[in-house]
CSV table of C-alpha atoms in Angstrom, one decimal:
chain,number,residue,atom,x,y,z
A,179,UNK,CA,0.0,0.0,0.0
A,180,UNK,CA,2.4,2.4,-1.1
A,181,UNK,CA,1.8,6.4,0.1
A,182,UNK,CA,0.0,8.6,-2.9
A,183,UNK,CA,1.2,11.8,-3.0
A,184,UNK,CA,-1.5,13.1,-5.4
A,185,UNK,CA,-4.1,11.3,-3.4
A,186,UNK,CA,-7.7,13.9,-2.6
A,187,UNK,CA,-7.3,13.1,0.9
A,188,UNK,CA,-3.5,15.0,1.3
A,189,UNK,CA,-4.2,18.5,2.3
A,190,UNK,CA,-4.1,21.2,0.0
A,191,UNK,CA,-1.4,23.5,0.4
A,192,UNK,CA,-2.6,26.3,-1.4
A,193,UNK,CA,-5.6,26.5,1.0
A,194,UNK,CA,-3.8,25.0,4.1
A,195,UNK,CA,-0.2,27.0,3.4
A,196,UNK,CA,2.1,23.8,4.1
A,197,UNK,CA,3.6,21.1,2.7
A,198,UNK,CA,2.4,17.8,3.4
A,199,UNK,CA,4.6,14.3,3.6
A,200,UNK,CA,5.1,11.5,5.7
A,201,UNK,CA,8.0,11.9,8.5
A,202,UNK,CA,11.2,11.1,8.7
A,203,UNK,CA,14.1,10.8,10.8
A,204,UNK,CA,15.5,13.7,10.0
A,205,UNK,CA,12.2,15.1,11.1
A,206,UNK,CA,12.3,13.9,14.8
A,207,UNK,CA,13.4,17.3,16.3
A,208,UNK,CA,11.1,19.4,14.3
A,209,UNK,CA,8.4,17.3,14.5
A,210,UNK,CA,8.5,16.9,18.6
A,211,UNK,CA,9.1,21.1,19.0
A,212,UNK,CA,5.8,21.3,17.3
A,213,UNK,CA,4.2,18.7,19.9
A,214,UNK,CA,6.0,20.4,22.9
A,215,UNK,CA,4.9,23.9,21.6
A,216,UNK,CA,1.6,22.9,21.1
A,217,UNK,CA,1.6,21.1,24.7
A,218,UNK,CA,2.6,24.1,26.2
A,219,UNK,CA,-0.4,26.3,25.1
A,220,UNK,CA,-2.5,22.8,25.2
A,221,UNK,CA,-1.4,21.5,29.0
A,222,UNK,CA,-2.3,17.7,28.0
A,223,UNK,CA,-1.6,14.9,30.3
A,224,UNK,CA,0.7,13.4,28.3
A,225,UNK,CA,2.0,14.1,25.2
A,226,UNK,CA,4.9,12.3,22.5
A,227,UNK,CA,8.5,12.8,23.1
A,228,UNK,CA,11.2,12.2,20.5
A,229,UNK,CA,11.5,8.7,21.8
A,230,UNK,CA,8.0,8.0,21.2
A,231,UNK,CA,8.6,9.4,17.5
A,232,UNK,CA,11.5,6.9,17.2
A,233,UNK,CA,9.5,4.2,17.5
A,234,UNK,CA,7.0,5.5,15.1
A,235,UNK,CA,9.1,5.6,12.6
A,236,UNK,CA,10.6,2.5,13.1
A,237,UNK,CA,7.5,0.4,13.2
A,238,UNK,CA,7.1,-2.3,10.5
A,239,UNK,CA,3.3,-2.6,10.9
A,240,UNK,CA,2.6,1.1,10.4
A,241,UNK,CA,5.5,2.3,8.2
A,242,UNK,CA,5.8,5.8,8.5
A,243,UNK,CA,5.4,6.3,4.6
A,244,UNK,CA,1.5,5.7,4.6
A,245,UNK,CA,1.1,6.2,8.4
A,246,UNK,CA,2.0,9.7,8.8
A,247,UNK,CA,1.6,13.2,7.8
A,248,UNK,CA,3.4,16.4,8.3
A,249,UNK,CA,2.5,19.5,7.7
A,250,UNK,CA,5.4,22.6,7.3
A,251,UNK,CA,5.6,26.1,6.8
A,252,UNK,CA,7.7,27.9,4.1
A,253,UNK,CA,10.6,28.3,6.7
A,254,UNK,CA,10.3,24.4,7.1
A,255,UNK,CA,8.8,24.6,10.3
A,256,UNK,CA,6.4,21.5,11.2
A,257,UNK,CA,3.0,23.4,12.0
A,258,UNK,CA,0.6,20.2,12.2
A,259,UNK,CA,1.3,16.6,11.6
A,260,UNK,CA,-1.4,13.3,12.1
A,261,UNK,CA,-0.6,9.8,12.2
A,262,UNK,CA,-2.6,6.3,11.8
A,263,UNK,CA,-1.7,2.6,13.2
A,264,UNK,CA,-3.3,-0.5,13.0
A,265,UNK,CA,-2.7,-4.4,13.7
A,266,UNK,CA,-3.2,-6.2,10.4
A,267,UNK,CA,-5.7,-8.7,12.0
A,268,UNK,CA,-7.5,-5.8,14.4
A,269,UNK,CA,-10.8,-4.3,13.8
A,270,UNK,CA,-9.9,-0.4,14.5
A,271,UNK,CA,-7.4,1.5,13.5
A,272,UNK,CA,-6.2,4.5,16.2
A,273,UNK,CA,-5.6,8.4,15.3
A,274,UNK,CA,-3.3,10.9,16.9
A,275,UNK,CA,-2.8,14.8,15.3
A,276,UNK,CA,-2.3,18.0,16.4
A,277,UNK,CA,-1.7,22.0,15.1
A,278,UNK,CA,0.9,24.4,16.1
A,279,UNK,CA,-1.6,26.6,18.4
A,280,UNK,CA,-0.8,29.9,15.9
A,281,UNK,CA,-2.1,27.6,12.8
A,282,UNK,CA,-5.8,26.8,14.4
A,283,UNK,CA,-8.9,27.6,13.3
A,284,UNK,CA,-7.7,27.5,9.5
A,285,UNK,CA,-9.0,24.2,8.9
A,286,UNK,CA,-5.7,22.5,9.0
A,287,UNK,CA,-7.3,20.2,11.8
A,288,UNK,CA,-10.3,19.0,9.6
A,289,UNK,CA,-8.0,18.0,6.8
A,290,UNK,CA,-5.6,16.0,8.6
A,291,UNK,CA,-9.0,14.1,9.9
A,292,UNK,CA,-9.8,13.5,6.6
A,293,UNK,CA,-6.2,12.5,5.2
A,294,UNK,CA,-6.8,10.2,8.7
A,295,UNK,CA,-10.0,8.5,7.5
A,296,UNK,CA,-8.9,7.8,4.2
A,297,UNK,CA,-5.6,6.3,4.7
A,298,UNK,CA,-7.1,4.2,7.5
A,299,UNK,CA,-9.5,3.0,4.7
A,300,UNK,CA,-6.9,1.8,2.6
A,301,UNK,CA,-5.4,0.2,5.6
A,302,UNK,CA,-7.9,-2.2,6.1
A,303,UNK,CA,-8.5,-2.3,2.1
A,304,UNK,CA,-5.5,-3.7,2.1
A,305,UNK,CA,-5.8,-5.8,5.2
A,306,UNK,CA,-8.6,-7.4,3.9
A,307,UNK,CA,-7.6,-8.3,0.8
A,308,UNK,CA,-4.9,-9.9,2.6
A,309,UNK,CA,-7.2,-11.6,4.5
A,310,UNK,CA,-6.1,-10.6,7.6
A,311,UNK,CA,-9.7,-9.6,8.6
A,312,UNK,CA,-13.4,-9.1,7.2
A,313,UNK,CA,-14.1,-6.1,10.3
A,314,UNK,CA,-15.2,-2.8,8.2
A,315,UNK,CA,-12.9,0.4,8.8
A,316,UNK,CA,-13.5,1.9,12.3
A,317,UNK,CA,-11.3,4.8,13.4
A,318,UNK,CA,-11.2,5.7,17.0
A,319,UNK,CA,-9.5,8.9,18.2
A,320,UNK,CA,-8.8,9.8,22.5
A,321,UNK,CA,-9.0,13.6,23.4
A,322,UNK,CA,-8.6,14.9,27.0
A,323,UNK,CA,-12.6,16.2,28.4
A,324,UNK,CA,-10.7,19.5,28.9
A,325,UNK,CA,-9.9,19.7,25.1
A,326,UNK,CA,-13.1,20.8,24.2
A,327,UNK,CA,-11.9,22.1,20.4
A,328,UNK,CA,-10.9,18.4,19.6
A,329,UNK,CA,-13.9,17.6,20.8
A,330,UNK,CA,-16.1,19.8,18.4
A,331,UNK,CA,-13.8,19.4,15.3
A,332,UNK,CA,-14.4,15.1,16.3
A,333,UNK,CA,-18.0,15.7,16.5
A,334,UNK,CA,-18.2,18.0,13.2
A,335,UNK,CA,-16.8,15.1,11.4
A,336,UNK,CA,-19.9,12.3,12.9
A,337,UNK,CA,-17.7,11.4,15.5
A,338,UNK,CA,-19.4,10.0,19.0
A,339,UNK,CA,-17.9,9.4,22.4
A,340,UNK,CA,-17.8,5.6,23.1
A,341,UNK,CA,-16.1,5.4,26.1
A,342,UNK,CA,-14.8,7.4,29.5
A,343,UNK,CA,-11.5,7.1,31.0
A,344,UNK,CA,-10.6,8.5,34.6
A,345,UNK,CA,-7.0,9.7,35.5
A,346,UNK,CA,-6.6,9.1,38.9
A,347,UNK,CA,-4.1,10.5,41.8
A,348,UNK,CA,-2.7,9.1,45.6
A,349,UNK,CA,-1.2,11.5,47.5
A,350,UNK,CA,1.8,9.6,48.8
A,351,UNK,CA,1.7,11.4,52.0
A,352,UNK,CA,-1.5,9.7,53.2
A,353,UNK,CA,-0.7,6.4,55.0
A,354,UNK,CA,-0.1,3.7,52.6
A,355,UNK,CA,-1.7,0.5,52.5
A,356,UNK,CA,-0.3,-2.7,54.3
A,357,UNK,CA,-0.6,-5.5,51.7
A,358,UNK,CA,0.6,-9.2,52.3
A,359,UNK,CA,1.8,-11.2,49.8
A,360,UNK,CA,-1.0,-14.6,49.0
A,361,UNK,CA,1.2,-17.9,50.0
A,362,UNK,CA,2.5,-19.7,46.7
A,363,UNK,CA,3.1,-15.8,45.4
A,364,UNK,CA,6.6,-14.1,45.3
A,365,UNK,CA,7.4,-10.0,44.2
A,366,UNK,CA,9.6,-9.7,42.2
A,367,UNK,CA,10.9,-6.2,40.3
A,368,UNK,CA,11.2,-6.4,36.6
A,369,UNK,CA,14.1,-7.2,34.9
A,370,UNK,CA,15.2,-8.4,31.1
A,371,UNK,CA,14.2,-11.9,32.0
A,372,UNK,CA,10.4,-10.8,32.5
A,373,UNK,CA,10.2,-9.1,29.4
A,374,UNK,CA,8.4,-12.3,27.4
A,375,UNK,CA,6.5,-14.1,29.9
A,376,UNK,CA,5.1,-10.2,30.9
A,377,UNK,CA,4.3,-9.7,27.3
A,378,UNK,CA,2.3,-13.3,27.5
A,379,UNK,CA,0.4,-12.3,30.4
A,380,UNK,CA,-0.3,-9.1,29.7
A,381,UNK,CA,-2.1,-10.0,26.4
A,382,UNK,CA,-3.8,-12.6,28.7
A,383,UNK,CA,-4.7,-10.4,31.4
A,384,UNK,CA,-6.1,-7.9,29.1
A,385,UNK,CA,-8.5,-10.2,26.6
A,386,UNK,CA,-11.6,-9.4,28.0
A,387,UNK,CA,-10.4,-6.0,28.3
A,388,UNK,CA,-12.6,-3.3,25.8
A,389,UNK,CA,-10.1,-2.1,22.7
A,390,UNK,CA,-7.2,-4.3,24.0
A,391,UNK,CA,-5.1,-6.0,21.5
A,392,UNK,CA,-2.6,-8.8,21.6
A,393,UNK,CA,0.8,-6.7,21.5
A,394,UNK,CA,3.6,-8.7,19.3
A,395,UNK,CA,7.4,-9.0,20.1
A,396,UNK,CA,7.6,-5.4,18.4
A,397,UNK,CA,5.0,-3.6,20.0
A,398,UNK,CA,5.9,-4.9,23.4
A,399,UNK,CA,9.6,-3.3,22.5
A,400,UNK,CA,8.0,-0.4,22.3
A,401,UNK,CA,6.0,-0.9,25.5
A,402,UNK,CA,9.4,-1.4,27.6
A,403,UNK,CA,11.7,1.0,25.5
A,404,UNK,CA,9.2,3.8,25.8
A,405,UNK,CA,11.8,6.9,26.9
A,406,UNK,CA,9.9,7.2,30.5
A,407,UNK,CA,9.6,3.6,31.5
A,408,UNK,CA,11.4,2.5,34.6
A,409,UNK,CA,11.6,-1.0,35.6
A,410,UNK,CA,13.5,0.1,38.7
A,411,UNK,CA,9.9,0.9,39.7
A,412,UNK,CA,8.5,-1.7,38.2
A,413,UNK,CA,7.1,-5.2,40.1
A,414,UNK,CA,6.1,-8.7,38.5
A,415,UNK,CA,4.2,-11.4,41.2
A,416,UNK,CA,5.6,-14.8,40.5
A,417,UNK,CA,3.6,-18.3,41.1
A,418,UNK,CA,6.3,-19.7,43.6
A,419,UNK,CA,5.5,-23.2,41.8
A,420,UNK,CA,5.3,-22.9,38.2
A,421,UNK,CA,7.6,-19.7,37.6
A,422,UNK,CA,4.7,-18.5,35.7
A,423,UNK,CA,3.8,-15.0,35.8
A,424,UNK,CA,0.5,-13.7,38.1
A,425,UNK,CA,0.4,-10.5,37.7
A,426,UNK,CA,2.7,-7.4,36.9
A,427,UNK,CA,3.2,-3.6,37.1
A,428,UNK,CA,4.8,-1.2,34.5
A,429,UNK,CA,5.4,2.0,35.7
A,430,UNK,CA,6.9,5.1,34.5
A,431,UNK,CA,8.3,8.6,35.4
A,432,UNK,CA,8.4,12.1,33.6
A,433,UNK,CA,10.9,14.4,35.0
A,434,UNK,CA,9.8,17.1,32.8
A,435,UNK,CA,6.6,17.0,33.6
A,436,UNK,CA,6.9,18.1,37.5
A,437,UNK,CA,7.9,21.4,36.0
A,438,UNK,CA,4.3,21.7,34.4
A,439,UNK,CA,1.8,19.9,36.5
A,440,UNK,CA,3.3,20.9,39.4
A,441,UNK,CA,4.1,17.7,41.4
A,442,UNK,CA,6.2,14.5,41.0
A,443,UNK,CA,4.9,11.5,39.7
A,444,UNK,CA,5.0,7.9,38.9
A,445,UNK,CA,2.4,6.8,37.0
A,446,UNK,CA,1.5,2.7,36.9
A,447,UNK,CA,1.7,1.9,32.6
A,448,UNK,CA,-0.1,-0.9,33.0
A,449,UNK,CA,-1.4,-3.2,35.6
A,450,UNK,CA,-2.9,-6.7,35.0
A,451,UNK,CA,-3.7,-10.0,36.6
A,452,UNK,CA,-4.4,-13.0,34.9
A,453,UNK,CA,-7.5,-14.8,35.0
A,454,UNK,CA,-6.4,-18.0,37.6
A,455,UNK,CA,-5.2,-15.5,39.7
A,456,UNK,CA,-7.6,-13.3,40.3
A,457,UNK,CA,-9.3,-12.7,43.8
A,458,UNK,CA,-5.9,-13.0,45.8
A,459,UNK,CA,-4.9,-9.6,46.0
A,460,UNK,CA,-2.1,-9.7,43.6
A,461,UNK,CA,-3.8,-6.1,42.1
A,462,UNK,CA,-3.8,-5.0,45.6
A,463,UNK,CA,-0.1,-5.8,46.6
A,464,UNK,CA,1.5,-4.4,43.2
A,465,UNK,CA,-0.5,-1.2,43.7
A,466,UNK,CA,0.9,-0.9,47.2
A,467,UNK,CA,4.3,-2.0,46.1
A,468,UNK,CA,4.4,0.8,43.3
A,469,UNK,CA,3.4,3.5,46.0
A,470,UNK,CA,6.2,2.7,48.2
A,471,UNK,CA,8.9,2.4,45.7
A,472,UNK,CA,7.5,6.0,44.1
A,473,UNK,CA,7.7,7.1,47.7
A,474,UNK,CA,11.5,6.3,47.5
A,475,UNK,CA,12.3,7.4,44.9
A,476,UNK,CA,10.9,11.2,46.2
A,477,UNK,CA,8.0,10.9,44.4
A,478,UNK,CA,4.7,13.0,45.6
A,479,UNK,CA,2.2,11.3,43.9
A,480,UNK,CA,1.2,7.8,42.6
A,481,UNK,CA,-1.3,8.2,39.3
A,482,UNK,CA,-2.9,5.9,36.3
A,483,UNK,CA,-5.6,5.7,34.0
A,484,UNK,CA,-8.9,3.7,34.3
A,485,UNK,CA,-11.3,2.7,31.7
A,486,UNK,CA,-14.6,3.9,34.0
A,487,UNK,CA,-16.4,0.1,32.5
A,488,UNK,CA,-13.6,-2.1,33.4
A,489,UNK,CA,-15.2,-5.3,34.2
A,490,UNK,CA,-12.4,-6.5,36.4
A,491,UNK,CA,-13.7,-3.5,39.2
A,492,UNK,CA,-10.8,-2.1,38.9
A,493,UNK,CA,-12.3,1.2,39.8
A,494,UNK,CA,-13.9,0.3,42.8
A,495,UNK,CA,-10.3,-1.2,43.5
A,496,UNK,CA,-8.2,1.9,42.8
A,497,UNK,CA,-11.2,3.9,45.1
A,498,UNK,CA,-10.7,1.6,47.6
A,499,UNK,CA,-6.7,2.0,47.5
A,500,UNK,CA,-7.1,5.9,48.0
A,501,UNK,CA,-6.8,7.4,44.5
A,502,UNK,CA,-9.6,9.4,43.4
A,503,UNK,CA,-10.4,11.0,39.9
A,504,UNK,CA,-8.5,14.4,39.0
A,505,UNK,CA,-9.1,14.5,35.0
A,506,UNK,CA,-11.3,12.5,32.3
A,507,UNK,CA,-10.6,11.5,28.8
A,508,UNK,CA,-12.9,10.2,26.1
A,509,UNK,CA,-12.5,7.7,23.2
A,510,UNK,CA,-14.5,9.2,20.0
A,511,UNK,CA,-15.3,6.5,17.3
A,512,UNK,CA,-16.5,6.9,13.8
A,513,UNK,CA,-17.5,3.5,11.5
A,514,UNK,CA,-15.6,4.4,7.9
């Protein structure tokens, strides 16, 4: 599925005033000053770092060719840019975009969501044909609830809201929770030996979870690699017996982001239990375990994300563990 150049969708520069093409490595620094810039004005919660881009461009499932788009000004300055991925077997593909704050409002926005919605047609055009899956094109898109211009360009476009995530915080100078360890169960942090049998129980853990995907050996890379992970931080729970992995924790801290939000941070990734496992507490002990090694490290707060209709209860859980809401996201969907 090579990239067209000449293809409708592209943006037209004469009404836009950029030039449009995928990234490239020699983009990464341009391209991440015009996410930090943007960020800046915008204040999200989290936002790409030239690391991230790295691994965008060196994906093999979404080559950067037909899975990106950057917009730049006559001085060569990026001004917007969007991007697509997919899994060749999944049934969505995912969206992520965003315009230089002095290059809103010109309709720059609306064309990169429809340079989005074709290429993600082709994508599972050509996905199909390799019969990879029979799922029509679905294109879902995540905006911050405080991003209410993302929200009405979505919703312009016959975009809906599908689904409510809360970020959560612990102050980590409340009391922290006393959590033993179920007999037959051993901590252990995460090291390079993990890495696989994680992977394996993370896409087990997360099967009956809404939107999850298995991750590959090349996705999970990214997972770990990402430039804020820390696996000093980090905990896996161990069947004592079998080796086998029970549960895990990935967590992760932004230095730069103190400066903006205001606190310290560590933030739990991802957190999962697998299904034989359940109902011992594991959730409970790695939750406790990450608060006290943030609280080590200097850390002020413990934080992560929550789909509000988990059907684990892992809501009720976090509640129950002293984190409350603080901020709510949205997943937008629109069938192609």
């Amino acid at each position: 599925m090579p990239f067209n150049a000449a293809s409708p969708a592209v943006p037209d520069a004469a009404i836009t005033g950029l030039q449009w093409r995928p990234a490239t490595m020699e983009d990464l620094d341009n391209w991440a000053a015009l996410i930090a810039r943007t960020a800046a004005v915008e204040h999200p919660v989290w936002f790409e770092k030239r690391g991230d881009l790295v691994h965008l461009l060196d994906s093999t499932k979404n080559p950067a060719e037909t899975s990106t788009l950057l917009g730049v000004d006559s001085d060569g300055v990026a001004r917007a840019y969007g991007r697509i991925a997919k899994n060749p077997e999944g049934d969505k593909a995912t969206g992520m975009a965003c315009v230089d704050p002095d290059w809103q409002q010109r309709g720059i926005g609306s064309a990169v969501l429809v340079w989005q919605e074709e290429q993600v047609r082709r994508r599972f055009d050509a996905d199909q044909a390799a019969g990879h899956t029979d799922a029509p094109p679905r294109l879902r898109i995540q905006t911050e609830e405080q991003h209410e211009h993302q929200a009405r360009l979505l919703m312009g476009h016959g975009y809906a809201a599908v689904r409510w995530f809360n970020e959560m915080h612990r102050p980590l100078s409340q009391r922290l929770p006393e959590v033993v360890l179920d007999a037959g169960l051993e901590l252990r942090s995460l090291d390079p030996s993990l890495f696989e049998p994680v992977r394996q129980a993370h896409n087990d853990a997360f099967r009956d979870h809404w939107g999850s995907e298995p991750r590959d050996e090349e996705s999970w890379r990214f997972t770990i690699e990402e430039p804020t992970a820390r696996h000093d931080l980090s905990a896996v729970v161990l069947d004592s017996g079998t080796g086998e992995v029970a549960g895990y924790q990935l967590s992760s801290f932004d230095p730069d982001s103190a400066a903006d939000r205001g606190f310290t941070e560590g933030y739990t990734e991802l957190l999962g239990v697998r299904r034989g496992y359940r109902g011992r507490g594991i959730a409970q002990l790695l939750l406790a375990d990450a608060m006290r090694r943030y609280t080590d490290a200097g850390m002020q707060v413990a934080s992560l994300d929550v789909d509000s209709a988990n059907p684990t209860g892992a809501l009720e859980l976090y509640l129950r563990m002293g984190y409350a809401p603080v901020n709510r996201s949205m997943t937008w969907e629109k069938m192609l």
